[in-house]
Coordinates of C-alpha atoms in Angstrom, one line a residue:
M492 CA 2.5 -44.7 6.5
S493 CA 2.5 -48.4 5.6
S494 CA 4.3 -51.1 7.5
D495 CA 7.9 -51.5 6.6
S496 CA 10.0 -54.4 5.6
C497 CA 12.8 -55.8 7.6
P498 CA 15.1 -52.8 8.5
E499 CA 18.1 -55.0 8.6
T500 CA 18.2 -55.2 4.8
A501 CA 17.2 -51.6 4.1
Q502 CA 19.8 -49.0 3.1
H503 CA 19.3 -45.6 4.7
S504 CA 21.1 -42.3 4.1
G505 CA 23.6 -41.0 6.6
L506 CA 21.4 -38.0 7.3
L507 CA 18.4 -40.1 8.2
K508 CA 20.6 -42.1 10.6
F509 CA 22.0 -39.0 12.2
Y510 CA 18.8 -37.0 12.5
S511 CA 16.9 -40.0 14.0
A512 CA 19.8 -40.4 16.5
M513 CA 19.6 -36.7 17.4
F514 CA 15.8 -36.9 17.8
Y515 CA 16.2 -39.8 20.2
A516 CA 19.0 -38.0 22.2
G517 CA 16.9 -34.8 22.5
S518 CA 13.7 -36.7 23.5
S519 CA 15.6 -38.8 26.1
F520 CA 17.2 -35.7 27.6
V521 CA 13.9 -33.8 28.0
I522 CA 12.0 -36.8 29.5
T523 CA 14.8 -37.5 32.0
V524 CA 14.6 -33.9 33.3
V525 CA 10.8 -33.9 33.3
N526 CA 10.6 -37.3 35.1
K527 CA 13.2 -36.1 37.6
T528 CA 11.1 -33.0 38.3
V529 CA 7.8 -35.0 38.7
L530 CA 9.3 -37.8 40.9
T531 CA 11.9 -35.9 42.9
S532 CA 11.1 -32.2 43.0
F533 CA 7.3 -32.7 43.4
R534 CA 7.8 -36.0 45.2
F535 CA 5.1 -37.7 43.2
P536 CA 4.7 -41.1 45.0
S537 CA 4.0 -43.5 42.1
Y538 CA 6.4 -44.1 39.2
M539 CA 4.1 -46.9 38.1
C540 CA 1.2 -44.5 37.6
L541 CA 3.4 -42.2 35.7
A542 CA 4.3 -45.1 33.4
I543 CA 0.6 -45.8 32.9
G544 CA 0.1 -42.1 31.9
Q545 CA 2.8 -42.5 29.3
M546 CA 1.3 -45.7 27.9
L547 CA -2.1 -44.0 27.7
A548 CA -0.6 -41.1 25.9
T549 CA 1.0 -43.4 23.3
L550 CA -2.4 -45.2 22.7
V551 CA -4.4 -42.0 22.4
V552 CA -1.9 -40.3 20.0
L553 CA -1.4 -43.3 17.7
Y554 CA -5.1 -44.3 17.6
A555 CA -6.1 -40.8 16.7
A556 CA -3.4 -40.7 14.0
K557 CA -4.6 -44.0 12.6
M558 CA -8.2 -42.8 12.6
C559 CA -7.1 -39.6 10.7
K560 CA -5.2 -41.8 8.2
R561 CA -1.9 -40.2 9.2
V562 CA -0.3 -43.6 10.1
Q563 CA -1.1 -47.2 9.2
F564 CA -0.6 -50.4 11.1
Q565 CA -2.3 -53.8 11.3
D566 CA -5.6 -54.0 13.1
F567 CA -5.6 -56.2 16.2
D568 CA -6.1 -59.9 15.8
R569 CA -5.0 -63.1 17.5
S570 CA -1.6 -63.1 15.7
I571 CA -0.5 -59.8 17.3
P572 CA 0.6 -61.2 20.7
L573 CA 2.8 -63.8 19.1
K574 CA 4.3 -61.3 16.6
I575 CA 5.2 -58.8 19.3
F576 CA 6.2 -61.1 22.2
P577 CA 8.4 -60.7 24.3
L578 CA 8.5 -56.9 23.7
P579 CA 5.6 -56.0 26.0
L580 CA 7.2 -57.7 29.0
L581 CA 10.5 -56.0 28.3
F582 CA 8.8 -52.7 27.7
V583 CA 7.0 -52.7 31.0
G584 CA 10.1 -53.9 32.8
N585 CA 12.2 -51.1 31.2
H586 CA 9.6 -48.5 31.9
I587 CA 9.0 -49.3 35.6
T588 CA 12.6 -49.9 36.6
G589 CA 13.7 -46.8 34.7
L590 CA 11.3 -44.6 36.5
A591 CA 12.1 -46.2 39.9
S592 CA 15.8 -45.7 39.4
T593 CA 15.3 -42.1 38.3
K594 CA 13.5 -41.5 41.5
K595 CA 16.1 -43.2 43.8
L596 CA 19.3 -42.0 42.2
S597 CA 20.9 -38.6 41.6
L598 CA 20.9 -37.6 37.9
P599 CA 24.7 -38.1 37.5
M600 CA 24.8 -41.5 39.1
F601 CA 21.7 -42.6 37.1
T602 CA 23.5 -41.7 33.9
V603 CA 26.7 -43.3 34.9
L604 CA 25.2 -46.7 35.7
R605 CA 23.1 -46.6 32.5
K606 CA 26.4 -47.1 30.6
F607 CA 26.3 -50.9 31.3
T608 CA 23.3 -51.1 28.9
I609 CA 25.8 -50.6 26.0
L610 CA 27.9 -53.7 26.8
M611 CA 24.7 -55.7 27.4
T612 CA 23.3 -54.6 24.0
M613 CA 26.5 -55.5 22.2
I614 CA 26.4 -59.0 23.6
L615 CA 22.7 -59.5 22.8
E616 CA 23.2 -58.3 19.3
V617 CA 25.9 -60.8 18.8
Y618 CA 23.8 -63.7 20.2
I619 CA 20.3 -62.7 18.9
L620 CA 21.0 -60.8 15.7
R621 CA 24.2 -62.6 14.8
K622 CA 26.1 -59.3 14.3
T623 CA 29.8 -58.7 14.3
F624 CA 31.6 -55.4 15.3
P625 CA 34.8 -53.8 14.1
K626 CA 37.4 -53.8 16.9
R627 CA 37.5 -50.0 16.9
L628 CA 33.8 -49.9 17.9
V629 CA 34.4 -52.5 20.6
Y630 CA 37.2 -50.4 22.0
S631 CA 35.0 -47.3 22.1
V632 CA 32.3 -49.3 24.0
V633 CA 34.9 -50.6 26.5
T634 CA 36.1 -47.0 27.0
I635 CA 32.5 -46.0 27.9
V636 CA 32.0 -48.8 30.4
L637 CA 35.5 -48.1 31.9
G638 CA 34.5 -44.5 32.5
A639 CA 31.3 -45.7 34.1
L640 CA 33.2 -47.9 36.5
V641 CA 35.6 -45.0 37.4
A642 CA 32.7 -42.6 38.0
A643 CA 30.6 -45.2 40.1
S644 CA 33.6 -45.9 42.3
S645 CA 33.3 -42.5 43.8
D646 CA 29.6 -42.7 44.6
L647 CA 29.1 -41.1 48.0
A648 CA 25.4 -41.9 48.2
F649 CA 25.4 -45.7 47.6
D650 CA 22.0 -47.3 47.7
L651 CA 21.8 -51.0 47.1
E652 CA 18.1 -50.9 46.1
A653 CA 18.7 -48.1 43.6
Y654 CA 21.7 -49.9 42.1
A655 CA 19.6 -53.1 41.7
F656 CA 16.8 -51.1 39.9
I657 CA 19.3 -49.4 37.5
L658 CA 21.1 -52.6 36.6
L659 CA 17.7 -54.3 36.0
N660 CA 16.8 -51.3 33.9
D661 CA 20.0 -51.7 31.9
A662 CA 19.2 -55.4 31.1
F663 CA 15.6 -54.6 30.1
T664 CA 16.7 -51.7 27.9
A665 CA 19.3 -53.8 26.1
A666 CA 16.9 -56.7 25.5
S667 CA 14.1 -54.3 24.5
G668 CA 16.4 -52.5 22.0
V669 CA 17.6 -55.7 20.3
Y670 CA 14.1 -57.2 20.1
T671 CA 12.7 -54.0 18.8
K672 CA 15.2 -54.1 16.0
K673 CA 14.1 -57.7 15.3
K674 CA 10.4 -57.1 15.5
L675 CA 10.4 -54.1 13.2
G676 CA 10.7 -56.6 10.4
A677 CA 7.5 -58.4 11.5
E678 CA 5.0 -58.3 8.7
G679 CA 2.1 -55.9 9.3
L680 CA 3.5 -54.3 12.4
G681 CA 6.0 -51.7 11.4
K682 CA 7.2 -48.8 13.6
Y683 CA 3.7 -47.7 14.8
G684 CA 2.3 -51.1 15.3
V685 CA 5.2 -52.1 17.6
L686 CA 4.6 -48.9 19.7
F687 CA 0.8 -49.2 19.8
Y688 CA 0.5 -52.9 20.6
N689 CA 3.3 -52.8 23.2
A690 CA 1.3 -50.1 25.1
L691 CA -2.1 -51.8 24.5
I692 CA -1.0 -55.2 25.8
I693 CA 0.6 -54.0 29.0
V694 CA -1.4 -51.0 30.1
I695 CA -4.2 -53.0 31.8
P696 CA -1.9 -55.4 33.7
T697 CA 0.2 -52.4 34.9
F698 CA -3.0 -50.6 36.0
L699 CA -4.1 -53.7 38.0
A700 CA -0.6 -54.0 39.5
S701 CA -0.7 -50.3 40.6
A702 CA -4.1 -50.8 42.2
L703 CA -3.0 -54.0 44.1
T704 CA 0.2 -52.5 45.4
G705 CA -1.4 -49.3 46.6
D706 CA 0.4 -47.1 44.1
L707 CA -2.8 -46.0 42.4
H708 CA -4.3 -44.8 45.8
K709 CA -1.1 -42.9 46.5
A710 CA -1.3 -41.2 43.1
V711 CA -5.0 -40.3 43.4
T712 CA -4.6 -38.8 46.8
F713 CA -1.4 -36.9 45.9
E714 CA -1.9 -33.3 47.2
D715 CA -0.3 -31.4 44.4
W716 CA -2.9 -32.3 41.8
V717 CA -4.3 -28.8 42.4
E718 CA -1.0 -27.2 41.5
G719 CA -0.9 -26.1 37.8
T720 CA 2.9 -26.5 37.6
F721 CA 2.8 -30.1 38.7
V722 CA -0.1 -30.9 36.4
F723 CA 1.7 -29.4 33.4
C724 CA 4.9 -31.4 34.3
F725 CA 2.9 -34.6 34.7
L726 CA 1.2 -34.2 31.3
M727 CA 4.5 -33.2 29.7
S728 CA 6.0 -36.4 31.1
C729 CA 3.1 -38.5 29.7
F730 CA 3.4 -36.9 26.2
M731 CA 7.2 -37.2 26.2
G732 CA 6.8 -40.9 27.1
F733 CA 5.2 -41.4 23.7
V734 CA 7.8 -39.2 22.0
L735 CA 10.7 -41.1 23.6
M736 CA 9.3 -44.5 22.6
Y737 CA 8.7 -43.3 19.0
S738 CA 12.2 -41.8 18.9
I739 CA 13.7 -45.1 20.1
V740 CA 11.9 -47.1 17.5
L741 CA 12.8 -44.6 14.8
C742 CA 16.5 -44.6 15.8
S743 CA 16.5 -48.4 15.9
Y744 CA 14.9 -48.6 12.5
Y745 CA 17.5 -46.4 10.8
N746 CA 20.5 -47.5 13.0
S747 CA 21.5 -50.6 15.0
A748 CA 20.3 -51.3 18.5
L749 CA 23.8 -50.6 19.8
T750 CA 24.0 -47.2 18.1
T751 CA 20.7 -46.3 19.7
T752 CA 22.1 -47.3 23.1
V753 CA 25.3 -45.4 22.6
V754 CA 23.5 -42.2 21.6
G755 CA 21.5 -42.5 24.8
A756 CA 24.7 -42.8 26.7
I757 CA 26.2 -39.7 25.2
K758 CA 23.0 -37.8 26.1
N759 CA 23.2 -39.2 29.6
V760 CA 26.7 -37.8 30.1
A761 CA 25.4 -34.4 29.1
V762 CA 22.6 -34.8 31.7
A763 CA 25.2 -35.7 34.2
Y764 CA 27.2 -32.5 33.6
I765 CA 24.0 -30.5 33.9
G766 CA 23.0 -32.4 37.1
I767 CA 26.1 -31.0 38.7
F768 CA 24.4 -27.6 38.7
V769 CA 20.7 -28.5 38.5
G770 CA 18.7 -30.9 40.8
G771 CA 20.5 -30.4 44.1
D772 CA 21.3 -34.1 44.7
Y773 CA 24.7 -34.4 43.2
L774 CA 27.8 -35.0 45.4
F775 CA 30.8 -33.7 43.4
S776 CA 34.1 -35.6 43.3
W777 CA 36.9 -35.4 40.8
T778 CA 36.9 -39.2 40.4
N779 CA 33.3 -39.1 39.3
F780 CA 33.9 -36.1 37.0
L781 CA 36.9 -38.0 35.4
G782 CA 34.8 -41.0 34.8
L783 CA 32.1 -39.0 33.1
S784 CA 34.7 -37.4 30.8
I785 CA 36.1 -40.9 29.9
C786 CA 32.5 -42.0 29.1
M787 CA 32.0 -38.9 26.9
S788 CA 35.3 -39.5 25.0
G789 CA 34.3 -43.1 24.3
G790 CA 30.8 -42.1 23.2
L791 CA 32.1 -39.4 20.8
T792 CA 34.6 -41.8 19.3
Y793 CA 31.8 -44.4 18.7
S794 CA 29.7 -41.6 17.1
Y795 CA 32.5 -40.5 14.8
L796 CA 33.2 -44.1 13.7
T797 CA 29.5 -44.7 13.1
F798 CA 28.2 -41.5 11.5
I799 CA 31.3 -39.9 10.0
D800 CA 34.2 -42.3 9.4
K801 CA 32.7 -44.6 6.8
P802 CA 35.5 -46.6 5.1
P803 CA 35.0 -48.1 1.6
A804 CA 33.1 -51.4 1.5
S805 CA 36.2 -53.3 0.4
K806 CA 38.1 -52.1 3.5
T807 CA 35.2 -52.8 5.7
E808 CA 34.9 -56.4 4.6
G809 CA 38.6 -56.9 5.5
S810 CA 38.7 -54.9 8.7
P811 CA 39.2 -56.7 12.0
Q812 CA 35.9 -57.7 13.6
V813 CA 34.8 -59.2 16.9
K814 CA 32.3 -61.9 17.2
I815 CA 31.4 -63.9 20.3
E816 CA 31.5 -67.6 19.5
T817 CA 28.4 -69.6 20.5

């Protein structure tokens, strides 16, 4: 597949937008559960080494596909780092803080606090991509964040370090999503080049960091490497790391960065509901449950307005919009 032109100007069908969003939601759901199994159920000690495994899987899959002529992207040269910066830094920050927060938080609280990514993404799209949003979409986003605040207010297992990781993860995710949308228009890169060179540039520094911090030693000496179930889950997590990153890029290509973030939020609420019954680390409260339900209502409203309720162009041009003045 050849590199694509700037996605901001391309017109895509509603089905492509919807299917890419569902692909991302499904991939994100699966990897959240698999990562939680590896890091919490099996108590794997190194989320950094798990991130390295996911980066290596991305490199192997895309390089093999390029060699087999299944995909096309620019060969490496000195222009690549400039074209792709700052995505590698945002990518590794997003990856590591995401895995750390997954390990330290229960699934429901992880998904609740991830909602703040939506507000951050909307603000960054206004400032970086110069986008405007209809008031109805803004209200639905506010509803999601309000639900997150209600749910978080009942957290009976407050952990300052875990909250710091998840809020950093929100910021990295928002910036990564917006810059991914921007970089998809870079000449020669395209969807696959963005994925491949992100992983290529950061895998060695991440490996060195894991060695210096002792994470690599903990991972190598982990006692469950002889357990077939753990090895299967670890390899599944590595492969799903690639699938997730591809689904994010694909969804961002066909939709906006904000839509990609909201789709992830809806998926997260579904994970939270499942986490009530699976995982064993959820402390139930009605306040938390009410907050999750408010989040879901806001997310479904946003999805309806984005994928189903498409007013005629003339009405859209005259509809109320919100833009942050700079």
